[in-house]
Coordinates of C-alpha atoms and ligand atoms in Angstrom, one line a residue:
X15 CA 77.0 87.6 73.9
X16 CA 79.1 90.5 76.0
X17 CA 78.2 92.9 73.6
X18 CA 74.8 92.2 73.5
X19 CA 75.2 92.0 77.3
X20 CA 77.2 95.4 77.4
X21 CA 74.3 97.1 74.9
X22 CA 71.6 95.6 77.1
X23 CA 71.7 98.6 79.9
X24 CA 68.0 98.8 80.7
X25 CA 66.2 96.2 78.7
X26 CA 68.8 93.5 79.5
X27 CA 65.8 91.9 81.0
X28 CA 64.0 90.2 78.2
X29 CA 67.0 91.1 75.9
X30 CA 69.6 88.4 76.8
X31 CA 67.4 86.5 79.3
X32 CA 68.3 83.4 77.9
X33 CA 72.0 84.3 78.0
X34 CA 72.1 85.4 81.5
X35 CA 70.0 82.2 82.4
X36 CA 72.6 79.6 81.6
X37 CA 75.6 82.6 82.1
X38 CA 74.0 83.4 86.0
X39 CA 74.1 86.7 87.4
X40 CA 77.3 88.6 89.4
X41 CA 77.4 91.1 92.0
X42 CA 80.1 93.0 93.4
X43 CA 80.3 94.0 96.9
X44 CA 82.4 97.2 97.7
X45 CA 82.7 98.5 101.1
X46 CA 84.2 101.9 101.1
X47 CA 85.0 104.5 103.9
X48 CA 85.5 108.1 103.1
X49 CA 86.4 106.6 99.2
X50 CA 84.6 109.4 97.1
X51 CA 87.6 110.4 95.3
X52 CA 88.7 107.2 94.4
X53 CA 85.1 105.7 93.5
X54 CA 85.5 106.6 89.6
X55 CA 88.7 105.7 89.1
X56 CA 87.5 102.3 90.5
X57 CA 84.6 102.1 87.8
X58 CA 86.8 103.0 85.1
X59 CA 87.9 99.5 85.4
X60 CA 85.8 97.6 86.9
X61 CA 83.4 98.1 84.7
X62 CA 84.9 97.0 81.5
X63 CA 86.1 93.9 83.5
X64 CA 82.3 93.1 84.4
X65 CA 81.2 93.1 80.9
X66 CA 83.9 91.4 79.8
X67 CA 82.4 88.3 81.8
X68 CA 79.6 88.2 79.7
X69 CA 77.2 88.1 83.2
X70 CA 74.6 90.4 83.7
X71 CA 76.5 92.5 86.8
X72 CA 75.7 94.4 89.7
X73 CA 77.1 96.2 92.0
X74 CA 76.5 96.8 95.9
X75 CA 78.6 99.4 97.5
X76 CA 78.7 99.5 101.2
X77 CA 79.0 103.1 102.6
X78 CA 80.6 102.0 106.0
X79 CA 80.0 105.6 107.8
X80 CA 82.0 107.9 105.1
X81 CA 82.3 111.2 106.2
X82 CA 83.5 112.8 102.7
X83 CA 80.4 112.5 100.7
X84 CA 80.8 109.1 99.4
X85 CA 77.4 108.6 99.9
X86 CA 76.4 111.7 97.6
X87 CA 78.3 110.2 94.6
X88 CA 77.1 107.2 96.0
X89 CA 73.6 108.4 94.8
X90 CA 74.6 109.9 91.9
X91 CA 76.4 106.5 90.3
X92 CA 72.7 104.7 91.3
X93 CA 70.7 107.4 89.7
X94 CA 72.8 107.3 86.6
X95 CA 72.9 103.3 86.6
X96 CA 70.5 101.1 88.3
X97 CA 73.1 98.4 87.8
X98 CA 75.3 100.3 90.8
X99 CA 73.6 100.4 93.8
X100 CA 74.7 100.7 97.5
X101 CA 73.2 100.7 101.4
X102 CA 74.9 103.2 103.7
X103 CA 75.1 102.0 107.1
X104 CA 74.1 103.8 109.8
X105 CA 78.0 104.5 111.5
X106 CA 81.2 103.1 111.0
X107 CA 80.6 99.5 111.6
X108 CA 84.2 98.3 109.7
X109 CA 84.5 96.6 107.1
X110 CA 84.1 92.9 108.3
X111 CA 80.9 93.8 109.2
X112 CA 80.4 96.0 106.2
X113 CA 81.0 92.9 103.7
X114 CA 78.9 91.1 105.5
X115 CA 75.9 93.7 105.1
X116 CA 76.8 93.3 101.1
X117 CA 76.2 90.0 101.6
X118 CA 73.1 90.0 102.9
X119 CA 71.7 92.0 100.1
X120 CA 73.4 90.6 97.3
X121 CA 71.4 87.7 95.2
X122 CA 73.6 87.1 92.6
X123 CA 74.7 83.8 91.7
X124 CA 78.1 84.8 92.2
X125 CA 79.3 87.6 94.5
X126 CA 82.5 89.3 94.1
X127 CA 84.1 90.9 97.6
X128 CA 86.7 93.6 96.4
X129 CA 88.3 96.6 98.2
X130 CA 87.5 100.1 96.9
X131 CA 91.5 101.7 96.3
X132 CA 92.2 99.3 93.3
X133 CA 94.5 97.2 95.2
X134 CA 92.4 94.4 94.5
X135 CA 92.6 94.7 90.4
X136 CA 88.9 94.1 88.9
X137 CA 90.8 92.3 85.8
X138 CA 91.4 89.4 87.8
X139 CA 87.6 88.8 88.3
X140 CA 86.9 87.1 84.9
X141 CA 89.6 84.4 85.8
X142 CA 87.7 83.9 89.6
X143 CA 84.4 83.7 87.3
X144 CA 86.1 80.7 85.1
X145 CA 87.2 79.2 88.7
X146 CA 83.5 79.3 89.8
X147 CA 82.6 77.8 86.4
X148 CA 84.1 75.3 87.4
X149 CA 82.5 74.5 90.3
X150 CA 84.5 76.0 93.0
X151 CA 82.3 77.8 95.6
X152 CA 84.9 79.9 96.9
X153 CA 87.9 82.0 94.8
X154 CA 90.3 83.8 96.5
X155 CA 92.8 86.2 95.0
X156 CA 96.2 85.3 96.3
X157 CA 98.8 88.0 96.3
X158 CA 101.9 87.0 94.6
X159 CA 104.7 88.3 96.8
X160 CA 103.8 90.5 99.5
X161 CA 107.1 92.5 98.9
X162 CA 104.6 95.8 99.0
X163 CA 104.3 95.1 103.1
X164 CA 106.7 95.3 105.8
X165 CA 108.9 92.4 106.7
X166 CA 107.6 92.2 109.7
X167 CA 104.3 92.1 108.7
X168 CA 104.8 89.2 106.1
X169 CA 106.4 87.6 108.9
X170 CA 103.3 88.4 111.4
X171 CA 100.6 87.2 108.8
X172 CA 102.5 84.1 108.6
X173 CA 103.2 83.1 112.1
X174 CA 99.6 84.5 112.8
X175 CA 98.2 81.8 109.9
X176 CA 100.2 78.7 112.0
X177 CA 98.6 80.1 115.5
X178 CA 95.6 80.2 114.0
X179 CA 95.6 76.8 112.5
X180 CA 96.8 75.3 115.7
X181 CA 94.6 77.0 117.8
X182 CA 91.3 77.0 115.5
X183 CA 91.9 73.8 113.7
X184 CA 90.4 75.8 110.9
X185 CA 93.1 76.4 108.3
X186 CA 93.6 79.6 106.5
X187 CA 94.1 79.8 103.0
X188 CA 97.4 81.0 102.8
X189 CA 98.4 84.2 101.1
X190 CA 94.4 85.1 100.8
X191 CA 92.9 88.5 101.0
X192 CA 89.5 89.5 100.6
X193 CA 89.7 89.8 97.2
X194 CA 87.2 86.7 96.6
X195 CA 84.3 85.3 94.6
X196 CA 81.5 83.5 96.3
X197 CA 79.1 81.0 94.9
X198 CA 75.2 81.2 96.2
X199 CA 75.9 78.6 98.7
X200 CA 78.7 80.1 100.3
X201 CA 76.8 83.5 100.8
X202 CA 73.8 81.9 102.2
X203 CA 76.3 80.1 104.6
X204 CA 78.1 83.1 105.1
X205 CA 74.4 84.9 105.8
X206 CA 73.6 82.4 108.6
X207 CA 76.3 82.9 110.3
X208 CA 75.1 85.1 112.7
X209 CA 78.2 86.1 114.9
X210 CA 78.6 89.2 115.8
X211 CA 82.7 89.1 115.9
X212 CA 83.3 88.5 112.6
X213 CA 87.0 87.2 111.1
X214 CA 85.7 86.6 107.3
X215 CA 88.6 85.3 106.3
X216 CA 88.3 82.7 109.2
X217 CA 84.8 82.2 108.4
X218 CA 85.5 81.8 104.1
X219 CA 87.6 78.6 105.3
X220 CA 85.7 77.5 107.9
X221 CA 82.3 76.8 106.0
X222 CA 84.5 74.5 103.8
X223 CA 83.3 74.4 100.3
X224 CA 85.4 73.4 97.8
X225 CA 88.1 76.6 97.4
X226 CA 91.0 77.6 94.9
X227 CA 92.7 80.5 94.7
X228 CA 93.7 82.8 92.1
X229 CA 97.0 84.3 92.1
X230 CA 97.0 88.6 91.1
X231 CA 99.8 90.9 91.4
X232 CA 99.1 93.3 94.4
X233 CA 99.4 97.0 94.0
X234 CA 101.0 99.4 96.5
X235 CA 98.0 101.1 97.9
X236 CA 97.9 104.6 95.2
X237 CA 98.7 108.4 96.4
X238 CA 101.0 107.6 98.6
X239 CA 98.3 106.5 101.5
X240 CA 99.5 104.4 104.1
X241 CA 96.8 101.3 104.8
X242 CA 94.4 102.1 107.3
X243 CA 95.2 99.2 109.2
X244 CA 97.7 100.2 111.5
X245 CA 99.8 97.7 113.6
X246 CA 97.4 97.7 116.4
X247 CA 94.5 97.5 114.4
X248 CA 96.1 94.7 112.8
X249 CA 96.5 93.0 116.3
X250 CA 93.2 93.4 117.5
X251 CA 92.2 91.8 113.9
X252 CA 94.6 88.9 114.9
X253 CA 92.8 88.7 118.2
X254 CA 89.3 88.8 117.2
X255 CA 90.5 86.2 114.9
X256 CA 91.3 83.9 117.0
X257 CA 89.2 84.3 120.0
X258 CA 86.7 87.4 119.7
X259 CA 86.4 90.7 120.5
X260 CA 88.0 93.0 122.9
X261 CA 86.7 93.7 126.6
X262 CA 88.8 96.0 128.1
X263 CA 88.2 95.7 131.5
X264 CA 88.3 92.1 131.4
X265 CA 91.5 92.2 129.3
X266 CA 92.9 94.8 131.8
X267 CA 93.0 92.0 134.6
X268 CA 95.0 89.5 132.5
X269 CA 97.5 92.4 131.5
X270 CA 97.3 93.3 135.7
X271 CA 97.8 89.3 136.3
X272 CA 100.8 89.5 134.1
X273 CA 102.4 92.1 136.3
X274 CA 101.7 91.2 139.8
X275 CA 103.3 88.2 138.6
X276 CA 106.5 88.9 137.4
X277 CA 107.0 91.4 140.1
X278 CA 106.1 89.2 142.8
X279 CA 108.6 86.6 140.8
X280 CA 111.4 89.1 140.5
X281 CA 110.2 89.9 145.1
X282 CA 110.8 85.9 145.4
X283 CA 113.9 85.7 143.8
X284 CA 115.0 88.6 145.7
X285 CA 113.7 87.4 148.9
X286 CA 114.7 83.8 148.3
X287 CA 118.3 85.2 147.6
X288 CA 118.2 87.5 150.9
X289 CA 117.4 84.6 153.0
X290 CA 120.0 82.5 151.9
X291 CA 122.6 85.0 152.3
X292 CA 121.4 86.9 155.7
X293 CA 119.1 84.1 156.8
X294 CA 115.5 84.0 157.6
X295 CA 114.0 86.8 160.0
X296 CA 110.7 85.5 160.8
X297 CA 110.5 81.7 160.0
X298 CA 108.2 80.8 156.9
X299 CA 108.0 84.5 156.0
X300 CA 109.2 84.7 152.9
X301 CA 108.0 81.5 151.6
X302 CA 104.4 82.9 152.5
X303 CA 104.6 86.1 151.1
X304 CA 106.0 85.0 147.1
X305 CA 103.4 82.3 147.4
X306 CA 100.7 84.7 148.1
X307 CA 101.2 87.1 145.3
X308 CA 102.5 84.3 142.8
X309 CA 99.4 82.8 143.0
X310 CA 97.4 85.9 143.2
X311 CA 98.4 87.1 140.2
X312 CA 98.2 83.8 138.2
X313 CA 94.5 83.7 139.4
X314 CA 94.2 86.9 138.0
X315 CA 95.9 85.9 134.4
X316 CA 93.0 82.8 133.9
X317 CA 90.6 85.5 135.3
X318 CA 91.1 87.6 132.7
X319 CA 91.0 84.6 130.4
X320 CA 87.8 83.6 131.5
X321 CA 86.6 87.2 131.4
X322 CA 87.4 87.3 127.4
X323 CA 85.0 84.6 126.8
X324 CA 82.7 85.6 129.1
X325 CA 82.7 89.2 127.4
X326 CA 82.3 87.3 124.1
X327 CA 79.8 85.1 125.0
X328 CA 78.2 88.4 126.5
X329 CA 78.3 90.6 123.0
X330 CA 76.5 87.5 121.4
X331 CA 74.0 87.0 124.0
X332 CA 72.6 90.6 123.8
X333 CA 71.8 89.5 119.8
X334 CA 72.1 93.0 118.7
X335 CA 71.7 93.5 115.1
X336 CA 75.3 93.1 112.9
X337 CA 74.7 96.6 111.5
X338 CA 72.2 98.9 110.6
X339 CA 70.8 100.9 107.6
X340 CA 70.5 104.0 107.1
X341 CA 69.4 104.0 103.5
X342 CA 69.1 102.1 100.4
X343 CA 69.9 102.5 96.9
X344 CA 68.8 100.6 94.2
X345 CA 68.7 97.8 96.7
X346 CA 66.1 96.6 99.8
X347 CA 66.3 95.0 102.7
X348 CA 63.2 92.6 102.0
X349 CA 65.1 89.6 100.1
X350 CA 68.1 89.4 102.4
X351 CA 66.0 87.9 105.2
X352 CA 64.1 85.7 103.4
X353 CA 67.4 84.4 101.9
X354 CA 68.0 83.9 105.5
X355 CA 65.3 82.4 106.4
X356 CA 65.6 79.5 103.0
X357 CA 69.1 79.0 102.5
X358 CA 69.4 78.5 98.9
Ligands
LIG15 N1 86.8 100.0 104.8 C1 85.6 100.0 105.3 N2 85.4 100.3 106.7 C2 86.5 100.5 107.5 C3 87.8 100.5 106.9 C4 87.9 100.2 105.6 O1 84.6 99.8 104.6 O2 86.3 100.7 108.7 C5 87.0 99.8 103.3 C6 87.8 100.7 102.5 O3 87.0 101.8 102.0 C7 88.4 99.9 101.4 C8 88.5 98.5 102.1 O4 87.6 98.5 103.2 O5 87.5 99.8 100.3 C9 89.9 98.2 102.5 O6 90.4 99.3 103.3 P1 92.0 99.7 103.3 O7 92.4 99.8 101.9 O8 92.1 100.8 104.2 O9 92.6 98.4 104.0 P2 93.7 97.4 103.5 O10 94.0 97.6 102.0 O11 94.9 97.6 104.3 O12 93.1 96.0 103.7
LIG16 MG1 93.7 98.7 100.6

């Protein structure tokens, strides 16, 4: 059956429909920024590992606002192979929102969510199929040991996980990347989830369908390239995780509230000792004055708290489309709403 499969290129169609019937169909969603050099590399395996699984395969690549000419291969791959095709979006939207745009064109049974630099190793994705086979709607690669990162970042993710899970109620499944496999229902919950602050990995355990994972060995990222998410990337992930996205200004007056605060702590203490040494100028004076700014500046603190929601509730109010397109290959826009529209 995979070789008939793998010899089936353009006539797969009425060749092994019967095959592909009870065997369902698999995409792969790829989002890749500035990737053109590693692209064929990537295919080199993935490939082989996608007719190994005996579906009839497709894949979706998510140009996320390259700048190197990943779009031009891009075009080239869908030209040579209608199997490969791809949507570029219109800027740099990142790649939460870029998987999400994959997922809105992909009608696959199954849908595959891998990075582009192979540090998500297309071999595993047979063994995610078999999970799926048996009847798990979501599969998530699990990394091994995470001895490729930072101790402190090990430590963040997992300190980050128990916030989360305390402050969410929504638990994380642990050790998970975005290395996954999703059954039809999970995409079509995934695609009406309309939120514009998107934390997928948040959202992949929120919906709640049953989930496994599927543990891989994790690559150090090749050539030498440091991971593009940076510390304070990372942190503003974290954030957006757990609450939404960043309004500056509003943040600014929390951060502000913080200040004023410990400075006028640090004035009270000083004040408070000054009057008990010298004794008190002007009678109630001191007292007054600490009061004032404490409490100024822990207005200012729930201010800014309030502000962050408000600034969420804001980004979601204005509706504005999660990305756009800027062109299409091998793929159109016309099924994803009306997967939208009927779930299912
Ligand atoms: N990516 C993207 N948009 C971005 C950043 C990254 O589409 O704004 C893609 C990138 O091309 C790669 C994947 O997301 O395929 C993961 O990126 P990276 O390897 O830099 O991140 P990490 O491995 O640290 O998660
Ligand atoms: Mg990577």
């Amino acid at each position: 059956m995979t070789m008939s499969l793998a010899a089936s290129d353009t006539d797969g169609q009425t060749l092994a429909a019967e095959d592909r019937q009870s065997a369902g169909t698999l995409a792969v969603v790829i989002p890749v920024l500035n990737e053109a050099a590693g692209i064929d590399a990537l295919l080199a395996r993935l490939r082989p590992a996608l007719e190994s699984s005996g579906l009839a395969w497709s894949i979706i690549f998510v140009d996320d606002g390259s700048t190197d000419g990943t779009l031009i291969k891009l075009r080239q791959l869908n030209a040579n192979d209608d199997r490969i095709g791809a949507i570029a979006l219109s800027r740099n939207f990142g790649k939460e929102i870029a998987v999400a745009a994959g997922l809105k064109y992909a009608r696959a049974d199954a849908v595959v969510i891998m990075d582009s630099d192979l540090q998500h190793p297309p071999e595993t994705i047979p063994a995610f199929i078999e999970k799926w086979r048996e009847g798990h709607d979501v599969v998530y690669g699990q990394r091994i040991d995470r001895s490729a990162d930072s101790a402190w970042r090990r430590e963040g993710a997992r300190a980050f996980y128990r916030v989360f899970h305390i402050l969410s109620g929504t638990e994380l499944q642990q050790n998970s990347c975005d290395f996954r496999l999703l059954s039809r229902r999970a995409v079509s919950a995934i695609n009406r989830i309309g939120e514009r602050v998107r934390y997928n990995n948040g959202l992949f355990a929120w919906i709640g369908y049953p989930a496994v994972g599927v543990p891989f060995e994790f690559p150090p990222r090749p050539s030498g390239e440091g991971s593009r998410w940076l510390p304070l990337k990372l942190a503003k992930l974290a954030f957006d995780g757990l609450a939404s996205f960043s309004t500056v200004p509003l943040r600014l007056s929390s951060v502000t509230g913080v200040f004023v605060s410990l400075v006028a702590f640090v004035y009270m203490i000083w004040i408070i000792a000054k009057t008990l040494l010298f004794g008190d100028e002007v009678p109630g004076y001191p007292t007054l004055l600490t009061a004032v700014l404490f409490f100024a500046g822990v207005q200012l603190i729930f201010l800014g708290v309030i502000g962050e929601y408000l600034g969420r509730v804001y980004e979601e109010v204005k509706a504005r489309p999660l990305f756009l397109v800027r062109e299409e290959l091998g793929v159109s826009a016309e099924q994803p709403t009306a997967t939208e529209a009927t779930p299912r």
